[in-house]
PDB file of C-alpha atoms in Angstrom:
ATOM      1  CA  ARG A 112       0.155   0.090   0.082  1.00  0.00           C
ATOM      2  CA  LYS A 113       1.468   3.515  -0.981  1.00  0.00           C
ATOM      3  CA  GLU A 114       2.008   5.806   1.959  1.00  0.00           C
ATOM      4  CA  VAL A 115      -0.126   8.590   0.400  1.00  0.00           C
ATOM      5  CA  GLU A 116      -2.790   7.820  -2.177  1.00  0.00           C
ATOM      6  CA  GLN A 117      -4.562   9.936  -4.371  1.00  0.00           C
ATOM      7  CA  ASP A 118      -7.027   9.737  -7.394  1.00  0.00           C
ATOM      8  CA  PRO A 119      -4.981  10.544 -10.450  1.00  0.00           C
ATOM      9  CA  GLY A 120      -7.792  12.039 -12.245  1.00  0.00           C
ATOM     10  CA  PRO A 121      -7.997  14.157 -14.537  1.00  0.00           C
ATOM     11  CA  PHE A 122     -10.994  15.887 -12.892  1.00  0.00           C
ATOM     12  CA  ASN A 123     -12.553  17.929 -15.861  1.00  0.00           C
ATOM     13  CA  VAL A 124     -14.634  20.912 -14.340  1.00  0.00           C
ATOM     14  CA  PRO A 125     -16.326  23.901 -16.037  1.00  0.00           C
ATOM     15  CA  GLU A 126     -15.132  27.124 -14.815  1.00  0.00           C
ATOM     16  CA  GLY A 127     -17.172  28.170 -11.619  1.00  0.00           C
ATOM     17  CA  ALA A 128     -17.538  24.689 -10.311  1.00  0.00           C
ATOM     18  CA  THR A 129     -16.727  23.230  -6.986  1.00  0.00           C
ATOM     19  CA  VAL A 130     -14.322  20.504  -7.071  1.00  0.00           C
ATOM     20  CA  ALA A 131     -13.053  18.270  -4.118  1.00  0.00           C
ATOM     21  CA  PHE A 132      -9.936  16.115  -3.835  1.00  0.00           C
ATOM     22  CA  ASN A 133      -9.546  13.481  -1.378  1.00  0.00           C
ATOM     23  CA  CYS A 134      -6.041  11.851  -0.024  1.00  0.00           C
ATOM     24  CA  THR A 135      -5.505   8.888   2.246  1.00  0.00           C
ATOM     25  CA  TYR A 136      -2.403   8.310   4.115  1.00  0.00           C
ATOM     26  CA  SER A 137      -1.253   5.103   5.911  1.00  0.00           C
ATOM     27  CA  ASN A 138       0.953   6.090   8.874  1.00  0.00           C
ATOM     28  CA  SER A 139      -1.370   6.903  11.668  1.00  0.00           C
ATOM     29  CA  ALA A 140       1.549   8.661  13.562  1.00  0.00           C
ATOM     30  CA  SER A 141       1.867  11.374  10.790  1.00  0.00           C
ATOM     31  CA  GLN A 142       2.023  14.900  12.044  1.00  0.00           C
ATOM     32  CA  SER A 143       1.830  17.578   9.291  1.00  0.00           C
ATOM     33  CA  PHE A 144      -0.012  17.447   6.103  1.00  0.00           C
ATOM     34  CA  PHE A 145       0.070  19.895   2.987  1.00  0.00           C
ATOM     35  CA  TRP A 146      -1.372  20.530  -0.232  1.00  0.00           C
ATOM     36  CA  TYR A 147       1.073  21.431  -2.957  1.00  0.00           C
ATOM     37  CA  ARG A 148       0.328  22.534  -6.437  1.00  0.00           C
ATOM     38  CA  GLN A 149       2.367  21.870  -9.484  1.00  0.00           C
ATOM     39  CA  ASP A 150       1.874  23.225 -12.922  1.00  0.00           C
ATOM     40  CA  CYS A 151       2.894  21.439 -16.028  1.00  0.00           C
ATOM     41  CA  ARG A 152       6.618  21.029 -16.433  1.00  0.00           C
ATOM     42  CA  LYS A 153       7.141  23.183 -13.292  1.00  0.00           C
ATOM     43  CA  GLU A 154       8.150  22.782  -9.760  1.00  0.00           C
ATOM     44  CA  PRO A 155       5.926  22.066  -6.767  1.00  0.00           C
ATOM     45  CA  LYS A 156       4.802  24.949  -4.636  1.00  0.00           C
ATOM     46  CA  LEU A 157       3.138  24.894  -1.303  1.00  0.00           C
ATOM     47  CA  LEU A 158      -0.669  25.761  -1.585  1.00  0.00           C
ATOM     48  CA  MET A 159      -1.747  25.433   2.150  1.00  0.00           C
ATOM     49  CA  SER A 160      -1.034  23.615   5.247  1.00  0.00           C
ATOM     50  CA  VAL A 161      -3.555  21.286   6.563  1.00  0.00           C
ATOM     51  CA  TYR A 162      -4.500  21.684  10.156  1.00  0.00           C
ATOM     52  CA  SER A 163      -6.660  19.476  12.540  1.00  0.00           C
ATOM     53  CA  SER A 164      -9.175  22.248  12.707  1.00  0.00           C
ATOM     54  CA  GLY A 165      -9.379  22.614   9.057  1.00  0.00           C
ATOM     55  CA  ASN A 166      -8.197  25.909   7.158  1.00  0.00           C
ATOM     56  CA  GLU A 167      -9.583  28.157   4.568  1.00  0.00           C
ATOM     57  CA  ASP A 168      -7.741  30.369   2.137  1.00  0.00           C
ATOM     58  CA  GLY A 169      -9.941  32.278  -0.195  1.00  0.00           C
ATOM     59  CA  ARG A 170     -11.631  29.763  -2.431  1.00  0.00           C
ATOM     60  CA  PHE A 171      -9.604  26.845  -0.891  1.00  0.00           C
ATOM     61  CA  THR A 172     -10.555  24.843   2.005  1.00  0.00           C
ATOM     62  CA  ALA A 173      -8.509  21.864   3.615  1.00  0.00           C
ATOM     63  CA  GLN A 174      -9.747  19.574   5.847  1.00  0.00           C
ATOM     64  CA  LEU A 175      -7.946  16.381   8.053  1.00  0.00           C
ATOM     65  CA  ASN A 176      -9.612  13.472   9.525  1.00  0.00           C
ATOM     66  CA  ARG A 177      -7.336  11.855  11.449  1.00  0.00           C
ATOM     67  CA  ALA A 178      -9.577   8.920  12.439  1.00  0.00           C
ATOM     68  CA  SER A 179     -10.150   7.982   9.051  1.00  0.00           C
ATOM     69  CA  GLN A 180      -6.483   8.888   7.733  1.00  0.00           C
ATOM     70  CA  TYR A 181      -7.644  11.285   4.857  1.00  0.00           C
ATOM     71  CA  ILE A 182      -7.127  14.946   3.816  1.00  0.00           C
ATOM     72  CA  SER A 183      -9.231  16.660   1.387  1.00  0.00           C
ATOM     73  CA  LEU A 184      -8.987  19.696  -0.532  1.00  0.00           C
ATOM     74  CA  LEU A 185     -12.138  21.858  -1.760  1.00  0.00           C
ATOM     75  CA  ILE A 186     -11.919  24.402  -4.393  1.00  0.00           C
ATOM     76  CA  ARG A 187     -14.983  26.888  -4.996  1.00  0.00           C
ATOM     77  CA  ASP A 188     -15.628  28.812  -8.097  1.00  0.00           C
ATOM     78  CA  SER A 189     -12.997  27.264 -10.212  1.00  0.00           C
ATOM     79  CA  LYS A 190     -10.845  29.641 -12.356  1.00  0.00           C
ATOM     80  CA  LEU A 191      -9.034  28.544 -15.734  1.00  0.00           C
ATOM     81  CA  SER A 192      -6.001  29.225 -13.651  1.00  0.00           C
ATOM     82  CA  ASP A 193      -6.483  26.560 -11.060  1.00  0.00           C
ATOM     83  CA  SER A 194      -5.502  23.899 -13.719  1.00  0.00           C
ATOM     84  CA  ALA A 195      -2.709  22.034 -12.222  1.00  0.00           C
ATOM     85  CA  THR A 196      -1.802  18.967 -10.630  1.00  0.00           C
ATOM     86  CA  TYR A 197      -2.371  19.051  -6.896  1.00  0.00           C
ATOM     87  CA  LEU A 198      -0.250  16.932  -4.594  1.00  0.00           C
ATOM     88  CA  CYS A 199      -1.090  15.601  -1.228  1.00  0.00           C
ATOM     89  CA  VAL A 200       1.879  15.684   1.220  1.00  0.00           C
ATOM     90  CA  VAL A 201       2.419  14.286   4.443  1.00  0.00           C
ATOM     91  CA  ASN A 202       5.230  14.238   7.202  1.00  0.00           C
ATOM     92  CA  PRO A 203       5.129  10.783   8.087  1.00  0.00           C
ATOM     93  CA  ALA A 204       6.436  10.728  11.694  1.00  0.00           C
ATOM     94  CA  TYR A 205       6.665  12.542  14.756  1.00  0.00           C
ATOM     95  CA  ASN A 206      10.201  14.314  15.158  1.00  0.00           C
ATOM     96  CA  ALA A 207      11.356  13.029  11.705  1.00  0.00           C
ATOM     97  CA  GLY A 208      12.443  16.698  10.884  1.00  0.00           C
ATOM     98  CA  ASN A 209      11.213  18.144   7.752  1.00  0.00           C
ATOM     99  CA  MET A 210      10.696  15.013   5.779  1.00  0.00           C
ATOM    100  CA  LEU A 211       7.925  15.068   3.196  1.00  0.00           C
ATOM    101  CA  THR A 212       6.150  12.056   1.590  1.00  0.00           C
ATOM    102  CA  PHE A 213       4.193  13.089  -1.748  1.00  0.00           C
ATOM    103  CA  GLY A 214       0.995  11.560  -3.307  1.00  0.00           C
ATOM    104  CA  GLY A 215       1.150  10.838  -7.026  1.00  0.00           C
ATOM    105  CA  GLY A 216      -1.053  14.015  -7.464  1.00  0.00           C
ATOM    106  CA  THR A 217      -4.480  14.653  -8.722  1.00  0.00           C
ATOM    107  CA  ARG A 218      -4.863  16.574 -11.958  1.00  0.00           C
ATOM    108  CA  LEU A 219      -7.372  19.217 -12.443  1.00  0.00           C
ATOM    109  CA  MET A 220      -8.494  20.838 -15.686  1.00  0.00           C
ATOM    110  CA  VAL A 221     -10.824  23.740 -15.624  1.00  0.00           C
ATOM    111  CA  LYS A 222     -12.609  24.288 -18.788  1.00  0.00           C
ATOM    112  CA  PRO A 223     -14.147  27.632 -20.224  1.00  0.00           C
TER     113      PRO A 223
ATOM    114  CA  GLU B  43      14.973  37.165  -3.321  1.00  0.00           C
ATOM    115  CA  ALA B  44      16.469  34.585  -5.585  1.00  0.00           C
ATOM    116  CA  GLY B  45      15.047  31.092  -5.475  1.00  0.00           C
ATOM    117  CA  VAL B  46      16.614  27.836  -5.649  1.00  0.00           C
ATOM    118  CA  ALA B  47      18.759  27.320  -8.747  1.00  0.00           C
ATOM    119  CA  GLN B  48      19.519  24.135 -10.640  1.00  0.00           C
ATOM    120  CA  SER B  49      21.457  23.297 -13.600  1.00  0.00           C
ATOM    121  CA  PRO B  50      21.381  21.869 -16.232  1.00  0.00           C
ATOM    122  CA  ARG B  51      17.659  22.259 -16.960  1.00  0.00           C
ATOM    123  CA  TYR B  52      17.799  19.363 -19.457  1.00  0.00           C
ATOM    124  CA  LYS B  53      20.138  16.326 -19.983  1.00  0.00           C
ATOM    125  CA  ILE B  54      20.077  13.302 -22.390  1.00  0.00           C
ATOM    126  CA  ILE B  55      22.707  10.642 -21.839  1.00  0.00           C
ATOM    127  CA  GLU B  56      22.932   6.995 -23.024  1.00  0.00           C
ATOM    128  CA  LYS B  57      22.580   4.298 -20.491  1.00  0.00           C
ATOM    129  CA  ARG B  58      25.837   3.420 -18.526  1.00  0.00           C
ATOM    130  CA  GLN B  59      27.052   6.916 -18.719  1.00  0.00           C
ATOM    131  CA  SER B  60      27.497   9.308 -15.644  1.00  0.00           C
ATOM    132  CA  VAL B  61      25.714  12.396 -15.135  1.00  0.00           C
ATOM    133  CA  ALA B  62      26.006  15.224 -12.591  1.00  0.00           C
ATOM    134  CA  PHE B  63      23.394  17.828 -11.335  1.00  0.00           C
ATOM    135  CA  TRP B  64      24.024  20.996  -9.426  1.00  0.00           C
ATOM    136  CA  CYS B  65      21.851  23.081  -6.898  1.00  0.00           C
ATOM    137  CA  ASN B  66      22.389  26.384  -5.338  1.00  0.00           C
ATOM    138  CA  PRO B  67      19.836  26.875  -2.451  1.00  0.00           C
ATOM    139  CA  ILE B  68      18.273  29.965  -1.265  1.00  0.00           C
ATOM    140  CA  SER B  69      20.891  32.162   0.628  1.00  0.00           C
ATOM    141  CA  GLY B  70      20.676  31.077   4.520  1.00  0.00           C
ATOM    142  CA  HIS B  71      18.752  27.972   3.937  1.00  0.00           C
ATOM    143  CA  ALA B  72      20.580  25.338   5.970  1.00  0.00           C
ATOM    144  CA  THR B  73      18.513  22.220   4.694  1.00  0.00           C
ATOM    145  CA  LEU B  74      18.845  20.946   1.293  1.00  0.00           C
ATOM    146  CA  TYR B  75      16.848  18.154  -0.419  1.00  0.00           C
ATOM    147  CA  TRP B  76      17.186  16.187  -3.503  1.00  0.00           C
ATOM    148  CA  TYR B  77      14.075  14.569  -4.886  1.00  0.00           C
ATOM    149  CA  GLN B  78      13.306  12.276  -7.970  1.00  0.00           C
ATOM    150  CA  GLN B  79      10.178  12.717  -9.734  1.00  0.00           C
ATOM    151  CA  ILE B  80       9.182  10.084 -12.413  1.00  0.00           C
ATOM    152  CA  LEU B  81       6.403  11.094 -14.906  1.00  0.00           C
ATOM    153  CA  GLY B  82       3.123  10.836 -13.662  1.00  0.00           C
ATOM    154  CA  GLN B  83       4.257  10.192 -10.023  1.00  0.00           C
ATOM    155  CA  GLY B  84       4.828  12.716  -7.136  1.00  0.00           C
ATOM    156  CA  PRO B  85       8.387  13.651  -5.971  1.00  0.00           C
ATOM    157  CA  LYS B  86      10.194  11.171  -3.914  1.00  0.00           C
ATOM    158  CA  LEU B  87      13.020  12.207  -1.270  1.00  0.00           C
ATOM    159  CA  LEU B  88      16.400  10.782  -2.106  1.00  0.00           C
ATOM    160  CA  ILE B  89      18.670  12.633   0.241  1.00  0.00           C
ATOM    161  CA  GLN B  90      18.374  15.399   2.921  1.00  0.00           C
ATOM    162  CA  PHE B  91      21.317  17.579   4.153  1.00  0.00           C
ATOM    163  CA  GLN B  92      21.697  19.751   7.304  1.00  0.00           C
ATOM    164  CA  ASN B  93      24.432  21.973   6.307  1.00  0.00           C
ATOM    165  CA  ASN B  94      27.087  19.857   5.163  1.00  0.00           C
ATOM    166  CA  GLY B  95      25.951  16.622   6.886  1.00  0.00           C
ATOM    167  CA  VAL B  96      23.547  13.917   5.513  1.00  0.00           C
ATOM    168  CA  VAL B  97      20.223  13.690   7.601  1.00  0.00           C
ATOM    169  CA  ASP B  98      18.624  10.961   5.665  1.00  0.00           C
ATOM    170  CA  ASP B  99      19.553   9.133   2.631  1.00  0.00           C
ATOM    171  CA  SER B 100      17.572   6.068   3.197  1.00  0.00           C
ATOM    172  CA  GLN B 101      16.092   6.192  -0.387  1.00  0.00           C
ATOM    173  CA  LEU B 102      19.065   6.989  -2.301  1.00  0.00           C
ATOM    174  CA  PRO B 103      20.348   4.059  -4.450  1.00  0.00           C
ATOM    175  CA  LYS B 104      23.818   4.192  -3.154  1.00  0.00           C
ATOM    176  CA  ASP B 105      25.154   1.573  -5.627  1.00  0.00           C
ATOM    177  CA  ARG B 106      24.922   4.506  -8.449  1.00  0.00           C
ATOM    178  CA  PHE B 107      23.702   7.568  -6.865  1.00  0.00           C
ATOM    179  CA  SER B 108      25.965  10.021  -4.694  1.00  0.00           C
ATOM    180  CA  ALA B 109      25.382  13.361  -3.387  1.00  0.00           C
ATOM    181  CA  GLU B 110      27.508  15.897  -1.661  1.00  0.00           C
ATOM    182  CA  ARG B 111      27.304  19.388  -0.059  1.00  0.00           C
ATOM    183  CA  LEU B 112      30.714  20.041   1.086  1.00  0.00           C
ATOM    184  CA  LYS B 113      30.604  23.713   2.194  1.00  0.00           C
ATOM    185  CA  GLY B 114      27.085  23.506   3.337  1.00  0.00           C
ATOM    186  CA  VAL B 115      25.755  25.666   0.422  1.00  0.00           C
ATOM    187  CA  ASP B 116      25.796  24.035  -3.148  1.00  0.00           C
ATOM    188  CA  SER B 117      25.139  20.515  -3.807  1.00  0.00           C
ATOM    189  CA  THR B 118      25.767  18.019  -6.589  1.00  0.00           C
ATOM    190  CA  LEU B 119      24.080  14.780  -7.128  1.00  0.00           C
ATOM    191  CA  LYS B 120      25.552  12.325  -9.493  1.00  0.00           C
ATOM    192  CA  ILE B 121      24.542   9.230 -11.072  1.00  0.00           C
ATOM    193  CA  GLN B 122      27.212   6.605 -12.227  1.00  0.00           C
ATOM    194  CA  PRO B 123      26.211   4.418 -14.373  1.00  0.00           C
ATOM    195  CA  ALA B 124      22.942   5.558 -15.361  1.00  0.00           C
ATOM    196  CA  LYS B 125      20.070   3.381 -16.142  1.00  0.00           C
ATOM    197  CA  LEU B 126      16.981   3.579 -18.340  1.00  0.00           C
ATOM    198  CA  GLU B 127      14.836   3.861 -15.215  1.00  0.00           C
ATOM    199  CA  ASP B 128      16.454   6.841 -13.824  1.00  0.00           C
ATOM    200  CA  SER B 129      14.895   9.017 -16.391  1.00  0.00           C
ATOM    201  CA  ALA B 130      12.955  11.524 -14.237  1.00  0.00           C
ATOM    202  CA  VAL B 131      13.096  14.995 -13.152  1.00  0.00           C
ATOM    203  CA  TYR B 132      15.548  15.823 -10.297  1.00  0.00           C
ATOM    204  CA  LEU B 133      14.261  18.553  -8.075  1.00  0.00           C
ATOM    205  CA  CYS B 134      16.189  20.108  -5.582  1.00  0.00           C
ATOM    206  CA  ALA B 135      14.494  21.924  -2.470  1.00  0.00           C
ATOM    207  CA  SER B 136      15.550  24.008   0.481  1.00  0.00           C
ATOM    208  CA  SER B 137      14.311  25.136   3.658  1.00  0.00           C
ATOM    209  CA  LEU B 138      15.343  27.280   6.563  1.00  0.00           C
ATOM    210  CA  GLY B 139      15.830  24.227   8.668  1.00  0.00           C
ATOM    211  CA  ARG B 140      14.462  20.837   9.620  1.00  0.00           C
ATOM    212  CA  ARG B 141      11.559  21.948  11.630  1.00  0.00           C
ATOM    213  CA  GLU B 142       8.237  20.664  10.184  1.00  0.00           C
ATOM    214  CA  GLY B 143       6.998  24.242   9.875  1.00  0.00           C
ATOM    215  CA  HIS B 144       9.779  25.270   7.595  1.00  0.00           C
ATOM    216  CA  GLU B 145       8.512  25.592   3.874  1.00  0.00           C
ATOM    217  CA  GLN B 146      10.317  23.759   1.377  1.00  0.00           C
ATOM    218  CA  TYR B 147      10.975  25.866  -1.689  1.00  0.00           C
ATOM    219  CA  PHE B 148      11.670  23.946  -4.895  1.00  0.00           C
ATOM    220  CA  GLY B 149      14.030  24.696  -7.884  1.00  0.00           C
ATOM    221  CA  PRO B 150      12.794  24.275 -11.519  1.00  0.00           C
ATOM    222  CA  GLY B 151      14.404  20.700 -11.783  1.00  0.00           C
ATOM    223  CA  THR B 152      16.790  19.023 -14.229  1.00  0.00           C
ATOM    224  CA  ARG B 153      14.795  16.877 -16.733  1.00  0.00           C
ATOM    225  CA  LEU B 154      16.980  13.628 -17.426  1.00  0.00           C
ATOM    226  CA  THR B 155      16.387  11.309 -20.139  1.00  0.00           C
ATOM    227  CA  VAL B 156      18.428   8.107 -20.314  1.00  0.00           C
ATOM    228  CA  THR B 157      18.381   6.326 -23.832  1.00  0.00           C
TER     229      THR B 157
END
């Protein structure tokens, strides 16, 4: 079983739609969680951290469910510029330092 | 502020040849990482440095891959000899430190094709 699993997609949605991605992780001791965004042929960039209480940044909302070991990302009012691959990222162990394990990514395509 | 620099951006070699990649992290960043990203997959951590010391290299194929950060700033990653399955993008990242809250910033990567 992969440490971090994501549906690879692609998710094809029209502009203005709401889209949600889920991600599951295998290590129950994982401590910190993130969503990164990667544009085609570019480097990954941090989109947002995911806190136990959930967090929101504009049109983006991230949630963490420790009991079920999954993380979600909700994008409201999708823009063409949201088209990218979204990587679910986990720091897998307590006090392991800044070690990140990446999922395979979910590809989003927003159409006009 | 300048970002993470990597060179070359692209490299094509034949199998069994050797290749080296270079990374210059963001100024002041003590921690440096090398990742391998195979097409269609997420990045996989190969090695993590703290200043000039190796923190973790458990996923580095040490029979053919080596990396160094001798003066605690720039780093090189070498593959010798290369195999077809080494075709990937090699990403370098840096962060202020090893604390979990320290964001990792990625360079543009080196796209390696092994033929």
